[in-house]
Amino acid sequence: MVKTDVFKGRDFISELEYTREEIETILEVAFRLKEDYAMRRPHRLLEGKNMFLIFYNRSLRTRNSFEAGFAQLGGHANYLDADKVYTPAIKGMEKAYTTERVADVARVLSRYGDGIAIRIYGKPTGWVYGRGNEYIREFARWASIPVINMEDDMYHPCQALADIMTMKEKLGDLKGKKIVVSWAYSPSVEKPVAVPQSAMAISSFFGMDIVLAHPEGFELDPMVIEKVKENQRKFGGTFEVVHDMKKAFRDADVVYPKCWGVLRHIPPQAPQADWDAIGKLFDANKHWICDEETLKLAKPDVLYMHCLPADRGFEVTDEVIDGPNSVVFDEAENRLHAQKAVMALIMQ
Ligand code: CP
């Protein structure tokens, strides 16, 4: 466990900006808080503190786990719907008396409270990959209080913490365990790539063998993949890309089949989002569904994971998500404990 002072005042924007020891410390605190919550041992670690939750996109788990978690630590969280306030905007995205520059919003909120958390990806960013992350970094640049990423277009680090916490709970030491991060079909094409990228990023700190499975055209950000490989050179584990879900699932310890979007058909790789081309790619791959037959190719006690919400009947069958291998509600629960640990450490 590292000295907890090292967390004080830091932002939590990407898991890749933390060391393995720091991530392990966050998890240790999260497990402790989970046990204390189960034993009804209350904590007032953030008594009298306020934080601001800014959502540009919808949410069930993130909003409620942050609000509940902050209250459980003795603080109060304000929910801000980005469309119902002067929408925080970066230079170039502004509209008179409708938006307010992020630099100004961040400095105002810093006078009122102790932390800002933001979710932004997709439509509010004009579907420009990386712009959501740019927004959050702009908040961090101007805020004098910690900023937390509640999912942007590159990373979903709080989900990643809950995912690795769940894997550790179920499997213990993760070294040499095979995780398959797989694309799965959904009729909704407007999906970010944050969850699969963060799932791979966090797994790369723990020596896991990572298989990335997707049809041609659904490639993830090469920069993130390079960081994953860089971690694996330090901590062990292998990395492989496979274009066949069934082949990828063989002997897996963990499968994480989840729909994501197409980077090659949105800016900056394309001049503008080409929804026709994206739709055609999706339609050609409807057979990428996690069903019982496919799951049987993995180890018998394989963990089926999904960040939720799942597109049932498309990404996964009811039999799998409601079956004995599914740990999706443990993942959802662990959002609460992992985020409480992050907030307690950086907002101490
Ligand atoms: N997994 C997740 O982030 O869920 P929400 O979209 O409901 O917040």
XYZ file of C-alpha atoms and ligand atoms in Angstrom:
356
model
C 0.000 0.000 0.000
C 1.424 3.399 -0.953
C 1.231 6.378 1.408
C -2.271 7.793 0.992
C -0.893 11.365 0.889
C 0.155 10.781 -2.738
C -3.499 10.851 -3.815
C -4.472 14.124 -2.193
C -5.766 16.710 -4.703
C -5.141 14.554 -7.783
C -7.488 14.134 -10.737
C -8.744 10.707 -11.798
C -9.101 10.948 -15.572
C -7.404 7.789 -16.797
C -6.269 4.666 -14.959
C -3.136 4.851 -17.108
C -1.998 7.935 -15.164
C -1.725 5.923 -11.942
C 0.949 3.384 -10.988
C 0.176 -0.241 -10.284
C 0.908 0.318 -6.585
C -1.510 3.251 -6.531
C -4.250 1.204 -8.230
C -3.647 -1.614 -5.743
C -3.994 0.891 -2.896
C -7.294 2.211 -4.297
C -8.524 -1.403 -4.472
C -7.408 -2.154 -0.906
C -9.354 0.877 0.318
C -12.338 -0.153 -1.831
C -12.392 -3.667 -0.325
C -12.158 -2.171 3.161
C -15.032 0.242 2.450
C -17.087 -2.614 0.990
C -16.636 -4.678 4.140
C -17.425 -1.702 6.351
C -20.572 -0.983 4.342
C -21.688 -4.613 4.732
C -21.033 -4.443 8.490
C -22.854 -1.093 8.707
C -19.719 0.638 9.985
C -20.257 4.224 8.799
C -17.484 6.533 7.606
C -17.539 10.329 7.642
C -14.348 10.705 5.595
C -15.821 13.495 3.443
C -18.054 15.128 6.052
C -19.134 18.637 5.042
C -17.713 18.302 1.522
C -19.560 18.937 -1.719
C -19.026 17.616 -5.193
C -20.567 18.409 -8.551
C -21.618 15.696 -10.978
C -21.945 17.037 -14.532
C -23.656 14.719 -16.996
C -23.757 15.417 -20.744
C -25.040 11.838 -21.279
C -27.581 9.629 -19.549
C -26.679 7.279 -16.706
C -28.154 4.934 -14.132
C -25.202 3.317 -12.357
C -22.682 6.148 -12.465
C -25.018 8.845 -11.216
C -26.536 6.767 -8.441
C -23.321 5.127 -7.260
C -21.599 8.523 -7.076
C -24.509 10.192 -5.280
C -25.030 7.299 -2.853
C -21.300 6.825 -2.295
C -20.612 10.476 -1.556
C -23.529 10.615 0.894
C -22.262 7.443 2.595
C -18.949 9.229 3.180
C -20.743 12.158 4.816
C -20.745 14.584 1.883
C -23.303 15.975 -0.520
C -23.269 15.616 -4.316
C -25.068 18.036 -6.668
C -26.353 16.596 -9.948
C -25.996 18.927 -12.939
C -27.656 18.053 -16.240
C -25.370 19.786 -18.769
C -28.395 20.817 -20.863
C -30.206 22.383 -17.903
C -27.394 24.727 -16.850
C -25.309 27.011 -19.090
C -23.786 24.050 -20.885
C -20.034 24.019 -20.133
C -18.239 24.370 -23.481
C -14.659 24.618 -24.670
C -13.483 27.404 -26.977
C -14.907 26.806 -30.434
C -18.033 25.026 -29.129
C -19.637 28.085 -27.551
C -23.106 29.591 -28.149
C -24.093 32.912 -26.588
C -26.201 32.701 -23.404
C -26.575 28.930 -23.868
C -23.102 27.715 -23.011
C -20.479 28.868 -20.534
C -16.772 28.370 -21.053
C -15.404 25.352 -19.139
C -12.626 27.571 -17.741
C -15.274 29.737 -16.040
C -17.497 26.865 -14.851
C -14.509 25.049 -13.360
C -13.340 28.142 -11.459
C -16.842 28.933 -10.149
C -17.480 25.375 -8.924
C -14.026 25.323 -7.312
C -15.232 28.174 -5.048
C -18.283 26.123 -3.946
C -17.031 22.639 -3.264
C -14.414 19.938 -3.217
C -14.637 17.911 -6.428
C -16.044 17.867 -9.960
C -16.968 14.710 -11.868
C -17.910 14.746 -15.555
C -19.406 12.353 -18.127
C -19.065 13.407 -21.759
C -18.827 11.480 -25.022
C -20.542 11.150 -28.389
C -23.183 13.618 -29.531
C -22.332 16.480 -27.106
C -18.793 16.437 -28.538
C -19.934 16.314 -32.175
C -18.680 12.702 -32.308
C -15.082 13.887 -32.500
C -13.056 11.122 -30.855
C -10.907 12.525 -28.038
C -12.901 15.723 -27.574
C -14.711 14.363 -24.490
C -11.357 13.650 -22.896
C -10.226 17.140 -23.928
C -13.266 18.638 -22.126
C -12.434 16.798 -18.914
C -8.784 17.821 -19.103
C -9.896 21.424 -19.634
C -11.973 21.194 -16.435
C -8.914 19.798 -14.660
C -6.703 22.574 -16.020
C -8.895 25.305 -14.524
C -10.334 23.665 -11.403
C -8.456 23.970 -8.136
C -10.275 20.860 -6.842
C -9.960 17.231 -8.074
C -11.690 16.224 -11.309
C -13.014 12.705 -11.898
C -13.820 11.136 -15.264
C -17.254 9.477 -15.107
C -16.724 8.250 -18.733
C -15.430 10.153 -21.690
C -14.841 8.985 -25.236
C -11.498 7.323 -24.399
C -11.692 6.014 -20.838
C -14.166 4.849 -18.206
C -11.699 4.487 -15.318
C -14.308 4.081 -12.554
C -15.873 1.184 -14.461
C -12.387 -0.279 -14.923
C -11.735 -0.181 -11.169
C -15.041 -1.944 -10.484
C -14.225 -4.529 -13.162
C -10.773 -5.367 -11.814
C -12.136 -5.402 -8.245
C -14.729 -7.967 -9.355
C -12.128 -10.092 -11.138
C -9.861 -10.059 -8.073
C -12.779 -10.985 -5.834
C -13.707 -13.966 -7.991
C -10.327 -15.159 -9.282
C -7.712 -13.949 -6.775
C -4.314 -13.484 -8.431
C -4.951 -12.394 -12.033
C -1.456 -13.152 -13.398
C -1.726 -15.383 -16.470
C -5.540 -15.297 -16.486
C -7.060 -14.884 -19.946
C -9.496 -12.017 -20.477
C -11.335 -11.606 -23.781
C -12.511 -8.055 -24.465
C -14.867 -8.650 -27.351
C -17.070 -6.541 -29.588
C -20.732 -7.630 -29.652
C -23.568 -6.505 -31.885
C -26.202 -3.948 -30.904
C -28.752 -2.169 -33.097
C -27.608 1.077 -31.460
C -24.544 2.282 -33.362
C -23.855 5.360 -31.210
C -21.493 3.695 -28.759
C -18.187 4.956 -27.294
C -15.016 2.852 -27.027
C -14.223 3.872 -23.429
C -15.273 0.645 -21.699
C -13.228 -1.839 -23.776
C -10.202 0.492 -23.757
C -10.334 0.905 -19.973
C -10.987 -2.826 -19.431
C -7.802 -3.623 -21.343
C -5.845 -0.815 -19.697
C -6.645 -1.914 -16.138
C -6.044 -5.622 -16.932
C -2.581 -4.756 -18.260
C -1.439 -3.742 -14.747
C -2.093 -7.257 -13.413
C -0.219 -9.559 -15.809
C -3.336 -10.803 -17.583
C -3.321 -12.356 -21.061
C -5.526 -10.007 -23.058
C -7.348 -11.061 -26.206
C -9.077 -8.250 -28.094
C -11.773 -9.715 -30.360
C -13.681 -7.723 -32.972
C -14.716 -7.825 -36.618
C -12.517 -5.954 -39.108
C -13.345 -2.255 -38.861
C -13.840 -2.066 -35.077
C -10.192 -1.362 -34.213
C -9.536 0.499 -30.962
C -7.207 3.445 -30.383
C -3.611 2.348 -31.222
C -2.263 4.733 -28.556
C -4.212 2.884 -25.837
C -3.096 -0.487 -27.211
C 0.515 0.686 -27.120
C 0.104 1.699 -23.454
C -1.378 -1.738 -22.729
C 1.652 -3.413 -24.312
C 4.002 -1.062 -22.442
C 2.408 -2.158 -19.155
C 2.666 -5.809 -20.168
C 6.405 -5.394 -20.779
C 6.650 -4.289 -17.110
C 4.076 -6.546 -15.451
C 3.794 -9.579 -17.767
C 0.907 -10.900 -19.827
C 0.264 -11.241 -23.533
C -1.778 -9.308 -26.075
C -3.490 -10.663 -29.183
C -6.118 -9.397 -31.640
C -8.564 -12.008 -33.003
C -11.375 -11.496 -35.545
C -13.553 -14.383 -34.406
C -15.536 -14.400 -31.139
C -15.656 -18.193 -30.882
C -11.910 -18.587 -31.445
C -11.213 -15.824 -28.910
C -13.368 -17.404 -26.176
C -11.435 -20.711 -26.066
C -10.222 -21.392 -22.503
C -10.964 -17.846 -21.342
C -11.138 -17.056 -17.619
C -13.051 -13.832 -18.249
C -15.139 -12.689 -21.222
C -16.287 -9.100 -21.651
C -18.445 -8.927 -24.814
C -19.696 -5.409 -25.386
C -20.717 -3.246 -28.317
C -18.570 -0.275 -29.299
C -18.471 2.193 -32.191
C -16.313 2.614 -35.271
C -13.390 5.036 -34.905
C -12.417 4.920 -38.583
C -15.750 6.516 -39.602
C -15.795 9.424 -37.124
C -13.504 12.465 -36.840
C -10.577 12.890 -36.680
C -10.074 9.707 -38.775
C -13.014 10.716 -41.049
C -14.026 14.273 -42.030
C -17.438 13.707 -40.392
C -19.359 10.837 -38.826
C -20.490 8.468 -41.596
C -23.487 6.744 -39.995
C -24.344 4.828 -43.196
C -20.921 3.198 -43.303
C -21.071 2.511 -39.556
C -24.562 0.973 -39.901
C -23.370 -1.325 -42.709
C -20.449 -2.557 -40.601
C -22.795 -3.249 -37.695
C -25.349 -5.051 -39.885
C -22.667 -7.339 -41.320
C -21.781 -8.563 -37.833
C -25.082 -9.400 -36.146
C -23.775 -12.886 -35.342
C -21.379 -11.415 -32.735
C -23.607 -12.340 -29.788
C -22.551 -13.981 -26.540
C -24.837 -17.010 -26.251
C -24.572 -20.228 -24.239
C -22.927 -22.132 -27.108
C -20.170 -19.533 -27.425
C -19.705 -19.252 -23.663
C -19.189 -23.041 -23.438
C -15.949 -22.625 -25.408
C -14.447 -20.760 -22.446
C -13.468 -22.383 -19.120
C -16.504 -23.845 -17.263
C -16.250 -21.239 -14.491
C -15.565 -18.318 -16.859
C -16.747 -14.901 -15.662
C -19.208 -13.186 -17.989
C -18.776 -9.430 -17.556
C -20.608 -6.383 -18.861
C -20.600 -2.789 -17.627
C -24.398 -2.514 -18.200
C -26.747 -1.447 -19.603
C -26.651 -4.548 -21.830
C -28.593 -4.814 -25.071
C -30.259 -8.141 -24.275
C -31.004 -10.352 -27.270
C -28.302 -8.583 -29.286
C -25.034 -8.372 -27.319
C -25.957 -11.278 -25.057
C -28.752 -13.784 -24.519
C -30.863 -13.754 -21.338
C -29.548 -17.256 -20.516
C -25.962 -15.961 -20.329
C -26.492 -12.648 -18.561
C -28.874 -14.252 -16.046
C -26.827 -17.460 -15.859
C -24.343 -18.806 -13.299
C -21.258 -17.304 -14.966
C -22.569 -13.758 -14.972
C -21.045 -11.301 -12.492
C -22.646 -8.154 -13.901
C -24.403 -7.133 -10.688
C -21.200 -7.574 -8.674
C -19.516 -5.241 -11.159
C -22.354 -2.736 -10.806
C -22.144 -2.959 -7.010
C -18.382 -2.535 -7.012
C -18.770 0.814 -8.785
C -20.011 2.128 -5.437
C -17.070 0.854 -3.390
C -14.338 1.635 -5.943
C -15.558 5.215 -6.451
C -15.854 5.765 -2.696
C -12.199 4.749 -2.432
C -11.170 7.173 -5.208
C -13.155 10.052 -3.699
C -11.913 9.386 -0.163
C -8.296 9.312 -1.352
C -8.189 12.271 -3.729
C -10.617 14.527 -1.840
C -9.179 13.832 1.652
N -21.762 1.240 -16.658
C -22.200 2.521 -16.612
O -21.418 3.480 -16.673
O -23.543 2.639 -16.454
P -24.388 3.978 -16.619
O -24.306 4.377 -18.081
O -25.788 3.605 -16.210
O -23.811 5.035 -15.739
